[in-house]
Coordinates of C-alpha atoms and ligand atoms in Angstrom, one line a residue:
X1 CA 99.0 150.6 39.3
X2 CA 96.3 152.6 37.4
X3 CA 94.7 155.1 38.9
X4 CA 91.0 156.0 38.5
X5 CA 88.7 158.2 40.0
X6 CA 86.0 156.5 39.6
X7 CA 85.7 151.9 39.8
X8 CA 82.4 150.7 39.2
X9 CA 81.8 146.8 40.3
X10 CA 79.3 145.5 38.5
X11 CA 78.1 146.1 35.0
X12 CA 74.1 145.5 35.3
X13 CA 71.9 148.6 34.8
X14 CA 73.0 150.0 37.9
X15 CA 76.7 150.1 37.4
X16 CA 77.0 150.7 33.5
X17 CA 74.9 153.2 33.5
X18 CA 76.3 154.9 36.9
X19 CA 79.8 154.4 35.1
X20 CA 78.5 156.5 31.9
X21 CA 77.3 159.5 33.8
X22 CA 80.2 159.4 35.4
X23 CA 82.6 159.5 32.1
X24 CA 80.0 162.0 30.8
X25 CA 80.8 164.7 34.4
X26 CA 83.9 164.0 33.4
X27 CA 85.8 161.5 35.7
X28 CA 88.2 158.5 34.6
X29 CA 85.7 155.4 35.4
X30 CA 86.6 151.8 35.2
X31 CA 83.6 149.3 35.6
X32 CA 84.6 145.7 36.2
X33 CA 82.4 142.8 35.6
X34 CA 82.8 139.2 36.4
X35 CA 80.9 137.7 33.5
X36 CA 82.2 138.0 29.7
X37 CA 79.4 139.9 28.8
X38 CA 78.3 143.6 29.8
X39 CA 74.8 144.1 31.1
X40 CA 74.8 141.7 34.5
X41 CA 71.2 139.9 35.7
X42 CA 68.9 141.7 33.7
X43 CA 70.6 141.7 30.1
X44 CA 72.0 138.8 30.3
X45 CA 69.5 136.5 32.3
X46 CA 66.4 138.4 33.8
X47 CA 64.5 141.5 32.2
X48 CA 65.5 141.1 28.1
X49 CA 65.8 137.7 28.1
X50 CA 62.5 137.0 29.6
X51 CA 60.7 139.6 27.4
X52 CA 61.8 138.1 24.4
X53 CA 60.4 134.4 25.2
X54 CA 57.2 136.6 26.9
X55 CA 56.8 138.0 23.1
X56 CA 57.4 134.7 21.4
X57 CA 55.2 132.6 23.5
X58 CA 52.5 135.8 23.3
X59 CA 52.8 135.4 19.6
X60 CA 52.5 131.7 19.8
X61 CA 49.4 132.0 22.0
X62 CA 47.4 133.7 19.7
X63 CA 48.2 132.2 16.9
X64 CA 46.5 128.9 18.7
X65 CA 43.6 131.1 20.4
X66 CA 43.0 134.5 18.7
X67 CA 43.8 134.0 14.8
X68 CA 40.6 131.8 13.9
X69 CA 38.7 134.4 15.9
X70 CA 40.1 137.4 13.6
X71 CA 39.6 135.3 10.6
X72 CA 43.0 133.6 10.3
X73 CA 43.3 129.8 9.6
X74 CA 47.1 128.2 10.4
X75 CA 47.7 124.4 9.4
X76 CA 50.5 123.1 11.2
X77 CA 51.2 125.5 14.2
X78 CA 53.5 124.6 16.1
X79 CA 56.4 125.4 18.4
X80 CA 60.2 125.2 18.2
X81 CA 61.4 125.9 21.0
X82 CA 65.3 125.7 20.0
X83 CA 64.6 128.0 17.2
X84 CA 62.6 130.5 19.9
X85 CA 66.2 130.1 22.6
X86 CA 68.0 130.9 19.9
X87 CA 66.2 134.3 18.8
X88 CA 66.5 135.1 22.7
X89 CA 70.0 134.5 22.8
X90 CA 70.8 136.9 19.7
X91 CA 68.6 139.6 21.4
X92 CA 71.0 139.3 24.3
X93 CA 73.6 139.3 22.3
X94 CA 72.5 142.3 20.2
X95 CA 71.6 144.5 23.5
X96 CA 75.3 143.2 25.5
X97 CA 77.0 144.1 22.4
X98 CA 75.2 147.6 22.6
X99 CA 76.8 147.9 26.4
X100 CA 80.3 147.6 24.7
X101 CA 79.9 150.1 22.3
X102 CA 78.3 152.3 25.3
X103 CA 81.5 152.0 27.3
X104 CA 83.4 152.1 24.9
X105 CA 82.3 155.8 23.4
X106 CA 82.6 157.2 26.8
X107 CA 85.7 155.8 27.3
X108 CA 85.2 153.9 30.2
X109 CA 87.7 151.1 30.7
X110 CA 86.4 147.7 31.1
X111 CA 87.8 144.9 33.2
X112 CA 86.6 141.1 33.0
X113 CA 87.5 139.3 36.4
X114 CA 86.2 139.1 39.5
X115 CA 86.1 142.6 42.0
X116 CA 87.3 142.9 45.3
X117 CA 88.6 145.3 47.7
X118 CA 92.5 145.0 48.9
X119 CA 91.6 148.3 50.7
X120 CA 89.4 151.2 50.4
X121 CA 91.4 153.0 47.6
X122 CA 93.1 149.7 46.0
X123 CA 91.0 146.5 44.2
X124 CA 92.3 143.7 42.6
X125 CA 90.5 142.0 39.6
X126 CA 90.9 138.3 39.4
X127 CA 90.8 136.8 35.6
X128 CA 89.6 133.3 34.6
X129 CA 93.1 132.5 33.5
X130 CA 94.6 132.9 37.3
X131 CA 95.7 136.6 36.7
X132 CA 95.4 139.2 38.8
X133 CA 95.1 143.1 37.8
X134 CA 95.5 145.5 40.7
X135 CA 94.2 149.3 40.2
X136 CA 93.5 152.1 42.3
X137 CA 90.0 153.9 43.1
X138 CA 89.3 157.2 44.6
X139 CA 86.0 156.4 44.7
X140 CA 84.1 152.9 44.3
X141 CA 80.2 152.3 43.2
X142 CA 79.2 148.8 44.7
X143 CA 76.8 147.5 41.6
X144 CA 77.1 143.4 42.5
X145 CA 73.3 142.9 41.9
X146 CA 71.5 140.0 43.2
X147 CA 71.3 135.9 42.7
X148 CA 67.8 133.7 43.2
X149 CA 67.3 132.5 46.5
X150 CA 66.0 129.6 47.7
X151 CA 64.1 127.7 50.7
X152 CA 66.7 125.6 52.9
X153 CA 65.3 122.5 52.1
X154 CA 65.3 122.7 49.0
X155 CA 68.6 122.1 46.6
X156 CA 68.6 123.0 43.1
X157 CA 70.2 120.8 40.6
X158 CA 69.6 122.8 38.0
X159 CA 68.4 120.3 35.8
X160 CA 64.3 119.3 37.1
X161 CA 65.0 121.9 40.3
X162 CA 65.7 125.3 38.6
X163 CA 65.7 129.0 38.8
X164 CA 64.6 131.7 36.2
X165 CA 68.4 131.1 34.8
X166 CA 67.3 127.7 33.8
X167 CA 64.2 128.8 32.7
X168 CA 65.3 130.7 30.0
X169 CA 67.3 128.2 28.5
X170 CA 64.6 125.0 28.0
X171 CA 65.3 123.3 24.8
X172 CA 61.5 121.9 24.6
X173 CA 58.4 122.3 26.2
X174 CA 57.3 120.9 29.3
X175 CA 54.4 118.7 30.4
X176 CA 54.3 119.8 33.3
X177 CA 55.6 122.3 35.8
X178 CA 55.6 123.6 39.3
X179 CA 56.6 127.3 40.0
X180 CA 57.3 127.9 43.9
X181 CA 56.3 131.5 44.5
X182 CA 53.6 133.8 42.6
X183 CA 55.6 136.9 42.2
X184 CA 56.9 138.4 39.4
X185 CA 59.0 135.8 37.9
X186 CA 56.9 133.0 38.7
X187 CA 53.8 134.3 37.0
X188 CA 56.3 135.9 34.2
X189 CA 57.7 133.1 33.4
X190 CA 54.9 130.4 34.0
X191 CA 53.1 132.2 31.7
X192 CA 55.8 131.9 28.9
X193 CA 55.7 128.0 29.6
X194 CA 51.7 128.0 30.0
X195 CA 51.2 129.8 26.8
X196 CA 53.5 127.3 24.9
X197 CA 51.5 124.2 26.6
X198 CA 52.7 123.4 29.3
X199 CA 50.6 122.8 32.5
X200 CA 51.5 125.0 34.5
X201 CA 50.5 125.0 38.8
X202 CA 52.0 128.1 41.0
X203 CA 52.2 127.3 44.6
X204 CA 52.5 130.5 46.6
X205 CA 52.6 130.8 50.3
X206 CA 50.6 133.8 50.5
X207 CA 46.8 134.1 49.6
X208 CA 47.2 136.6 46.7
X209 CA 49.8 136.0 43.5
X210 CA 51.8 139.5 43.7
X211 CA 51.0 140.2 46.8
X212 CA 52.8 143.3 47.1
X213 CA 50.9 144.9 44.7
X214 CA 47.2 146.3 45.3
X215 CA 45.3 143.3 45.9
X216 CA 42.6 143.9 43.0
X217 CA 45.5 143.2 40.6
X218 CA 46.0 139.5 41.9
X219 CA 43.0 139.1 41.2
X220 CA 42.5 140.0 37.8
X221 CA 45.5 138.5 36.5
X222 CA 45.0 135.3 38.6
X223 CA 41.5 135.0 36.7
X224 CA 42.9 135.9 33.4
X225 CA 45.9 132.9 34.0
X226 CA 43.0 130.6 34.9
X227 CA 41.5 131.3 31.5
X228 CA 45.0 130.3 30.2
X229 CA 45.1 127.1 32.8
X230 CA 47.4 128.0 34.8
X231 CA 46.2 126.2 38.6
X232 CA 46.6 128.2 41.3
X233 CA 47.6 126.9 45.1
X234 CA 47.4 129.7 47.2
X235 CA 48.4 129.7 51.1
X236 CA 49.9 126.8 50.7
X237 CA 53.3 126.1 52.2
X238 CA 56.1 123.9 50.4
X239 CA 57.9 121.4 52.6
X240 CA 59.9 118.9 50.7
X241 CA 61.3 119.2 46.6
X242 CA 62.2 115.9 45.3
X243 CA 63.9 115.7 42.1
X244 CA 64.3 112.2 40.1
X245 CA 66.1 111.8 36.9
X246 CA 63.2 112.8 34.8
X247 CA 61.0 114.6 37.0
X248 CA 60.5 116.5 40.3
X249 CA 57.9 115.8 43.0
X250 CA 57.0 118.7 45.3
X251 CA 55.0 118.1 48.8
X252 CA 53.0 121.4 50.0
X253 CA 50.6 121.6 52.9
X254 CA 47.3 123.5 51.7
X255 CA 45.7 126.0 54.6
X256 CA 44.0 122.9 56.5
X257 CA 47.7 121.3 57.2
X258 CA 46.5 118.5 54.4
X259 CA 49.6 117.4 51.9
X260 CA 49.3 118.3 48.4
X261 CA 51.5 116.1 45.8
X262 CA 52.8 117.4 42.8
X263 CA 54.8 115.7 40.2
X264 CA 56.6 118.1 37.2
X265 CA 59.0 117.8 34.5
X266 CA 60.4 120.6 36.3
X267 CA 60.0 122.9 39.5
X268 CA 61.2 126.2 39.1
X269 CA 61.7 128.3 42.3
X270 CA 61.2 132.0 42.1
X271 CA 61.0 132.9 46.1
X272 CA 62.6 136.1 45.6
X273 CA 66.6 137.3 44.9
X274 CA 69.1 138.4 47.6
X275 CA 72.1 140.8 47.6
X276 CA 75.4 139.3 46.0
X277 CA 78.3 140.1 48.0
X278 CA 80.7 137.3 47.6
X279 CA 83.9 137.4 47.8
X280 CA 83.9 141.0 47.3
X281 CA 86.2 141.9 50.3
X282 CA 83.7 144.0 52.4
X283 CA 85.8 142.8 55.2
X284 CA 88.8 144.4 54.1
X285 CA 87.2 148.0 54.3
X286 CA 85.0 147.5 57.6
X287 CA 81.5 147.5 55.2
X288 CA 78.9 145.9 57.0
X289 CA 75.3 143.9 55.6
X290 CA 71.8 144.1 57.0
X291 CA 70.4 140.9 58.5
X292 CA 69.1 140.0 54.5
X293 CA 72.5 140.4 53.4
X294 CA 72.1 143.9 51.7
X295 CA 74.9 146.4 51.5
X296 CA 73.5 149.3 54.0
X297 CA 73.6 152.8 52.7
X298 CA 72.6 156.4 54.0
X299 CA 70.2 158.7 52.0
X300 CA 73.1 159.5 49.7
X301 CA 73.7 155.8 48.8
X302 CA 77.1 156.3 50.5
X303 CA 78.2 153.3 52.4
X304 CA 79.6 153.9 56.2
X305 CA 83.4 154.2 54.9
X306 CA 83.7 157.6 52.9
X307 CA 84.2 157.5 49.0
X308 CA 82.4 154.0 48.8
X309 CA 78.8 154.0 47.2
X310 CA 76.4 150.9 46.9
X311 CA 73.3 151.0 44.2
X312 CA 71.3 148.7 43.0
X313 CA 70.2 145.3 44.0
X314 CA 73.0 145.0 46.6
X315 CA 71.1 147.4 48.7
X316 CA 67.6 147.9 49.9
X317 CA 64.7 148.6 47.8
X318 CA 62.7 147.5 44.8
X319 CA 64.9 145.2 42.8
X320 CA 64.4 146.5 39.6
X321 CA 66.8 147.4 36.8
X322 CA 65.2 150.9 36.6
X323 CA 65.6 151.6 40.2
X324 CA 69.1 150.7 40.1
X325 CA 69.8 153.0 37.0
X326 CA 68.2 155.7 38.5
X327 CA 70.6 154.9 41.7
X328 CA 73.5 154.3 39.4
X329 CA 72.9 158.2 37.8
X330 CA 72.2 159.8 41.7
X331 CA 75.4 158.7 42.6
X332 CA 77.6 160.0 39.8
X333 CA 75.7 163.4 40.2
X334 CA 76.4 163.1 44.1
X335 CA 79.9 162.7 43.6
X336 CA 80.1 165.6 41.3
X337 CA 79.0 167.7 44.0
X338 CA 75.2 168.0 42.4
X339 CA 71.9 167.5 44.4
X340 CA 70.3 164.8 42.8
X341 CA 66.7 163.4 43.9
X342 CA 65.1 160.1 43.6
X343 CA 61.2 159.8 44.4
X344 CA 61.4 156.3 45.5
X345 CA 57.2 156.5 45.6
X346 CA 57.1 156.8 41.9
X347 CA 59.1 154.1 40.6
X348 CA 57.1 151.5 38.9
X349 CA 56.9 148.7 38.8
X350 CA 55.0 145.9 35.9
X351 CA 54.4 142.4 35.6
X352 CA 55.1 141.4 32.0
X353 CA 52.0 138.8 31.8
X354 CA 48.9 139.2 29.2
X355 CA 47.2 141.0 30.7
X356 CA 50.4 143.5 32.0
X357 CA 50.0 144.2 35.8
X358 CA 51.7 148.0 36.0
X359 CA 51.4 150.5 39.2
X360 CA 53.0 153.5 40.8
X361 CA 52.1 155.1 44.0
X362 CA 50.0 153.6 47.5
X363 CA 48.4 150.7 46.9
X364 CA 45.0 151.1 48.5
X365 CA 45.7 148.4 51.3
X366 CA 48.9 151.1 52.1
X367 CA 46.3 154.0 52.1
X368 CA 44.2 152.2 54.3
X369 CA 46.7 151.7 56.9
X370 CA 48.0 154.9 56.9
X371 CA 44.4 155.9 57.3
X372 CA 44.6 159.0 54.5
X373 CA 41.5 159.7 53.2
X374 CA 40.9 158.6 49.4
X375 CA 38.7 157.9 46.9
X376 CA 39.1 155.4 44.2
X377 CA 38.0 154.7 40.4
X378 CA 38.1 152.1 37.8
X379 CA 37.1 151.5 34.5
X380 CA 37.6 148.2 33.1
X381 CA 38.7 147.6 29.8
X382 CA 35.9 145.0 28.3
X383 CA 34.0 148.9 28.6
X384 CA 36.9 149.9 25.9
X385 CA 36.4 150.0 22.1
X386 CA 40.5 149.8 21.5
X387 CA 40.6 146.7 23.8
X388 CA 37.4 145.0 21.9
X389 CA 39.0 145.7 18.9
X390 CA 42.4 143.4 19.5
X391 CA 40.7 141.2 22.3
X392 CA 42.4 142.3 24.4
X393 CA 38.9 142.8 27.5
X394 CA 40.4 141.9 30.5
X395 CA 41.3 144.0 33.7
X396 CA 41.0 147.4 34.8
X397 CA 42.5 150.8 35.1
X398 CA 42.4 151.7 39.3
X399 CA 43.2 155.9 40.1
X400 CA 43.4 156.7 43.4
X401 CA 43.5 160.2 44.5
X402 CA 43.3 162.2 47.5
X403 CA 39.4 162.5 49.1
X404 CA 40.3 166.4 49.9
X405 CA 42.7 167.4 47.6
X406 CA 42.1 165.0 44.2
X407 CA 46.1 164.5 44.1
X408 CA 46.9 161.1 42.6
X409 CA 48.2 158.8 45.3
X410 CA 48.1 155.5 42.8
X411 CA 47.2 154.5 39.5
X412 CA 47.1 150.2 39.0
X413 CA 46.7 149.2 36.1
X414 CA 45.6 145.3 34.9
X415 CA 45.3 145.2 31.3
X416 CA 46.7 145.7 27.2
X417 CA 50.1 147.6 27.3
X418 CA 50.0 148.5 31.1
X419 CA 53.3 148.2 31.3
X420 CA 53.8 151.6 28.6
X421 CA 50.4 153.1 29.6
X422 CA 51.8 153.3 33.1
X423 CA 54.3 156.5 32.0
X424 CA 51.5 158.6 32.1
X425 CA 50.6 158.4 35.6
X426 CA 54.6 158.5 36.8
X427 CA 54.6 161.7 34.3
X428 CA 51.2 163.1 36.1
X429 CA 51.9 161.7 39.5
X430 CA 55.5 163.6 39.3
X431 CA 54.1 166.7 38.7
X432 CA 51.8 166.3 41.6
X433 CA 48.4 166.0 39.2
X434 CA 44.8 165.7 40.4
X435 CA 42.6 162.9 38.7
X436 CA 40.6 166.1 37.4
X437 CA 43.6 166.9 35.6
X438 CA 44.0 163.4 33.8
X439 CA 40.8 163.4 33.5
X440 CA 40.6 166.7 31.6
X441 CA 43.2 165.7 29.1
X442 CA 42.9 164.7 25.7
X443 CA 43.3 160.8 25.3
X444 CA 43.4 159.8 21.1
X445 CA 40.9 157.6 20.5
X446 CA 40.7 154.9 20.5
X447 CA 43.7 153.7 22.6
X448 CA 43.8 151.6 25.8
X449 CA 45.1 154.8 27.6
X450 CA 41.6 156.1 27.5
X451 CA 41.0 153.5 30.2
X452 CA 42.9 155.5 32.1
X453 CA 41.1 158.6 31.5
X454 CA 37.8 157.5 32.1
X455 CA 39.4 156.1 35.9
X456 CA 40.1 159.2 36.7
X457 CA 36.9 160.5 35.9
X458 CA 35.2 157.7 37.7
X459 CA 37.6 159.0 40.5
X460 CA 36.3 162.6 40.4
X461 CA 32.2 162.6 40.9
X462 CA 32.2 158.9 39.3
X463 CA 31.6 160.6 36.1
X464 CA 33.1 157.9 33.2
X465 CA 31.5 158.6 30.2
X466 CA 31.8 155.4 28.4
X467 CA 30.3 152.9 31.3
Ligands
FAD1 P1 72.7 143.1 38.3 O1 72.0 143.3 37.1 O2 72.5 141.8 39.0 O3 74.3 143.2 37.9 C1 75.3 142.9 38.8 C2 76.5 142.5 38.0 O4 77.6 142.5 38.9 C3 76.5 141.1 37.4 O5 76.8 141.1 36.1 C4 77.5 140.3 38.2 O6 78.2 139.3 37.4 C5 78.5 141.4 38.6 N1 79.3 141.1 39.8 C6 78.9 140.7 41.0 N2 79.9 140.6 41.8 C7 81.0 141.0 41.1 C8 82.4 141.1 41.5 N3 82.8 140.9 42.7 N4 83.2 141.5 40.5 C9 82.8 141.8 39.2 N5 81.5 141.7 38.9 C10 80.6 141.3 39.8 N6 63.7 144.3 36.5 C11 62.9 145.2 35.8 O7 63.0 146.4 36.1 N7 62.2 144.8 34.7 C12 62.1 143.5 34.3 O8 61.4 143.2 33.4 C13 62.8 142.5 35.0 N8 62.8 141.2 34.7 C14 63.6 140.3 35.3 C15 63.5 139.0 34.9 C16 64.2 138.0 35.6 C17 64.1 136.6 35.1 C18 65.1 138.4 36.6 C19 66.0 137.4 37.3 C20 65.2 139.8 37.0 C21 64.4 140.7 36.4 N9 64.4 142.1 36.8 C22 63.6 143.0 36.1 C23 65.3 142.5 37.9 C24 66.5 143.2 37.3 O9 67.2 142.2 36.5 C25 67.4 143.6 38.5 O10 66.7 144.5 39.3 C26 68.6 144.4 37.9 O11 69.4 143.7 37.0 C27 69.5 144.9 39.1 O12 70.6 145.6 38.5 P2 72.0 145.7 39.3 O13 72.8 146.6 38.4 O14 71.8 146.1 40.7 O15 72.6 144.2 39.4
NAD2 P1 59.1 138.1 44.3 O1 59.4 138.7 45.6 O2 58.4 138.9 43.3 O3 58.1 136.9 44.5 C1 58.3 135.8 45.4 C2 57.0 135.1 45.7 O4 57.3 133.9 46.4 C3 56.2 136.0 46.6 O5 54.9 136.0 46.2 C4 56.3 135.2 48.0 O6 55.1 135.3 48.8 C5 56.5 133.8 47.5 N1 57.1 132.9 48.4 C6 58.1 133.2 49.3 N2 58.4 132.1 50.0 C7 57.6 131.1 49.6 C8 57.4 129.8 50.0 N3 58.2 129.2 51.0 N4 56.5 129.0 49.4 C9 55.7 129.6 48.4 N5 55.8 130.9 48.0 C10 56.8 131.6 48.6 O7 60.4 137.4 43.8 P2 60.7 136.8 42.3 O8 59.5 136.6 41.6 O9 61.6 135.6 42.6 O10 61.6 137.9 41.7 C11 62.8 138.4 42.3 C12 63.0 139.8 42.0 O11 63.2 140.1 40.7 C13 61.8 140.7 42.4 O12 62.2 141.5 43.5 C14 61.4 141.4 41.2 O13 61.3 142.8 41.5 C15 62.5 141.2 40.3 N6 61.9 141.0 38.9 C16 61.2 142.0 38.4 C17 60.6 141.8 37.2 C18 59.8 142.9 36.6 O14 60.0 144.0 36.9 N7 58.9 142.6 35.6 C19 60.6 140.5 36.6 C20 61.2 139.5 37.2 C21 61.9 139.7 38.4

């Protein structure tokens, strides 16, 4: 049986890139993975994926609403959606591919089957064919991810009932479609279908889309999605998902306890993920799950039987490929007797929408109930020259910092390129800035990120310049 010191289950960001700083501190590491392709959920079928048909049907949408505006007549615009899969599918390919060549220049060995432990030190690897490969582990990194989740009534047939999987795979447009949940793949992914032409209606249980963000940037992206005709049905609470042959009905009661009837092409149910733990053997070393499933773990990531490590969407937290990579490189560092540190507070986190929703730190409704004293300011970005100039007016940049101190406790961000401007606040936030600071910096113009300077000055004496 080979021996390793290192087996990695689970090749998403988490456990490819805990497997390469692993072979880079020097330990033999294997990394198994299930599928034929490297990358798990979010190269194969959630973050890359989804940002390519994002940029497509972005592309596509100003064609049809912007161009004439800028002075650009089209004949004949229209959309192939086969043609749009297929460029999707070679970015995946093209970004898998680059996992191979990752693995294979730090000499990390790679096994295709499915993971599970015989004991603590032994796992076999079960191959499509029937084959099984047994090796031995001195230590094990749990990376299994995550799979959508659904509501117990509901069944998906993944043909007119379908999950973000599905989703990414259309071969035409939609008249119509129902997204169950307003979170971040719902509103990602309706938008891709919205933009395209489809009618899009989210129904969302909650009375704000993303409601786990600060609750000003629900609002701005729900009124920019409006614009686009997306309909929204907020507090509204799904009971019964009937799919026919060609289209789905889906029955919600609205705040009042009235029924609501919709009827789709397709419903797609984005309700959240949970931890994916099948079959993995857990039993067979004594490792317990939480009551959602989820792998538990101390503050060193270490599971309750010695030498076996979960990261990643299989345990608690954010579930977000750059939270699990960060997991995946504190564990490998941990292991090799270093003192690694994650700031779970400054991991953040974007909605890929137009306008992008990005934020780090307390949201205020978080500052409110743990009563700290803050102060808060925005600047909104129709006040911006760069954001006139491409069109780009809706949303806001939100600082808030400390009422004593001025330290940044949260920077959300609605608007152009929130998703990259949001760096600077990690960057500042991480090195414990004041808004002062921020707001004493340098910011070319004209760029969106001067949006975020002028928040922080609005934050510090509300002294923006430019409003
Ligand atoms: P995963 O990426 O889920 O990888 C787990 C891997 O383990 C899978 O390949 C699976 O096949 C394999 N596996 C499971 N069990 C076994 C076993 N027993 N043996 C062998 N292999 C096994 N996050 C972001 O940060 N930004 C985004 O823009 C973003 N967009 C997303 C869009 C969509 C549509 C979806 C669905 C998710 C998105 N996410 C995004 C979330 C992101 O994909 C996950 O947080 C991330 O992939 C988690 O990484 P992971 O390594 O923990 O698990
Ligand atoms: P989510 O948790 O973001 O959103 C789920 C939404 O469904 C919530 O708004 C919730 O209130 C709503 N909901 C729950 N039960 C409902 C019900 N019965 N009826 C109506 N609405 C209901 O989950 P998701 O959008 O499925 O995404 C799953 C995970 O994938 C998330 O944790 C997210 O972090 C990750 N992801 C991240 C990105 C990104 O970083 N850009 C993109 C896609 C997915």
């Amino acid at each position: 049986m080979e021996k390793f010191d290192v087996v990695v289950i689970g090749s998403g960001p988490g456990g490819y890139v805990a497997a390469i700083r692993c072979a880079q501190l020097g330990m033999k590491t294997a990394i198994i993975e299930r599928y034929k392709t490297l990358g798990g959920t979010c190269l194969n079928v959630g973050c890359i994926p989804s940002k390519a048909l994002l940029d497509s049907s972005e592309h596509y949408h100003q064609a049809k609403e912007q161009f004439s505006e800028h002075g650009i007549s089209l004949d004949n615009l229209k959309v192939d959606m086969p043609q749009m899969i297929k460029r999707k599918g070679e970015v995946v390919a093209q970004t898998t591919a680059g996992i191979d060549f990752l693995m294979a220049k730090n000499k990390i060995e790679v096994f295709t089957g499915h993971g599970s432990f015989i004991n603590k030190n032994e796992i076999s690897i079960k191959h499509d064919d029937g084959k099984e490969t047994k090796i031995a582990a001195e230590k094990t990194i749990i990376a299994t991810g995550s799979k959508p989740s659904s509501l117990p009534f509901i069944t998906i047939d993944k043909k007119r009932v379908i999950t973000s999987t599905e989703a990414l795979e259309l071969q035409s447009v939609p008249k119509k479609m129902v997204v169950i949940g307003g979170g971040v793949i719902g509103l990602e992914l309706g938008s891709v279908y919205a933009r395209l032409g489809t009618e899009v209606s989210v129904v969302e249980y909650m009375d704000s889309i993303i409601p786990t963000m600060d609750k000003s940037m629900g609002k701005e992206l729900m009124r920019s999605m409006k614009k686009m005709g997306v309909k929204f049905l907020l507090s509204h609470k799904v009971k019964a998902v009937e799919a026919g042959a060609r289209s789905v009905t889906v029955k919600a009661d609205d705040k009042k306890g009235a029924e609501v009837v919709l009827k789709a092409d397709y419903c797609l149910v984005s309700v959240g993920r949970h931890a994916y733990t099948e079959n993995l053997g857990l039993e067979n070393v004594g490792i317990g799950t939480d009551e959602r499933g989820r792998i538990e773990v101390n503050e060193h990531l270490q599971t309750s039987v010695p030498g076996i490590y979960a990261i990643g969407d299989v345990i608690k937290g954010a579930m977000l490929a750059h939270k699990a990579e960060e997991e995946g490189v504190f564990v490998a560092e941990h292991m090799a007797g270093q003192k690694p540190h994650i700031n779970y507070l400054l991991i953040p986190g974007v909605v890929y929408t137009w306008p992008e929703v990005a934020s780090v730190g307390y949201t205020e409704e978080q500052l409110i109930e743990k009563g700290t004293a803050y102060k808060s300011g925005s600047f909104p970005f129709k006040a911006s020259g760069r954001a006139r100039a491409s069109m780009d007016t809706d949303g806001l940049v939100k600082v808030l910092a400390d009422k004593e101190t001025d330290e940044i406790l949260g920077v959300h961000i609605c608007g152009p390129r929130a998703a990259d401007m949001i760096a600077e606040a990690v960057v500042a936030m991480e090195f414990r800035a004041s808004a002062e600071d921020i707001a004493r910096m340098s910011h070319a113009h004209p760029t969106f990120t001067e949006a975020l300077k002028e928040a922080a000055l609005a934050a510090t004496d509300n002294r923006a310049l430019h409003i």
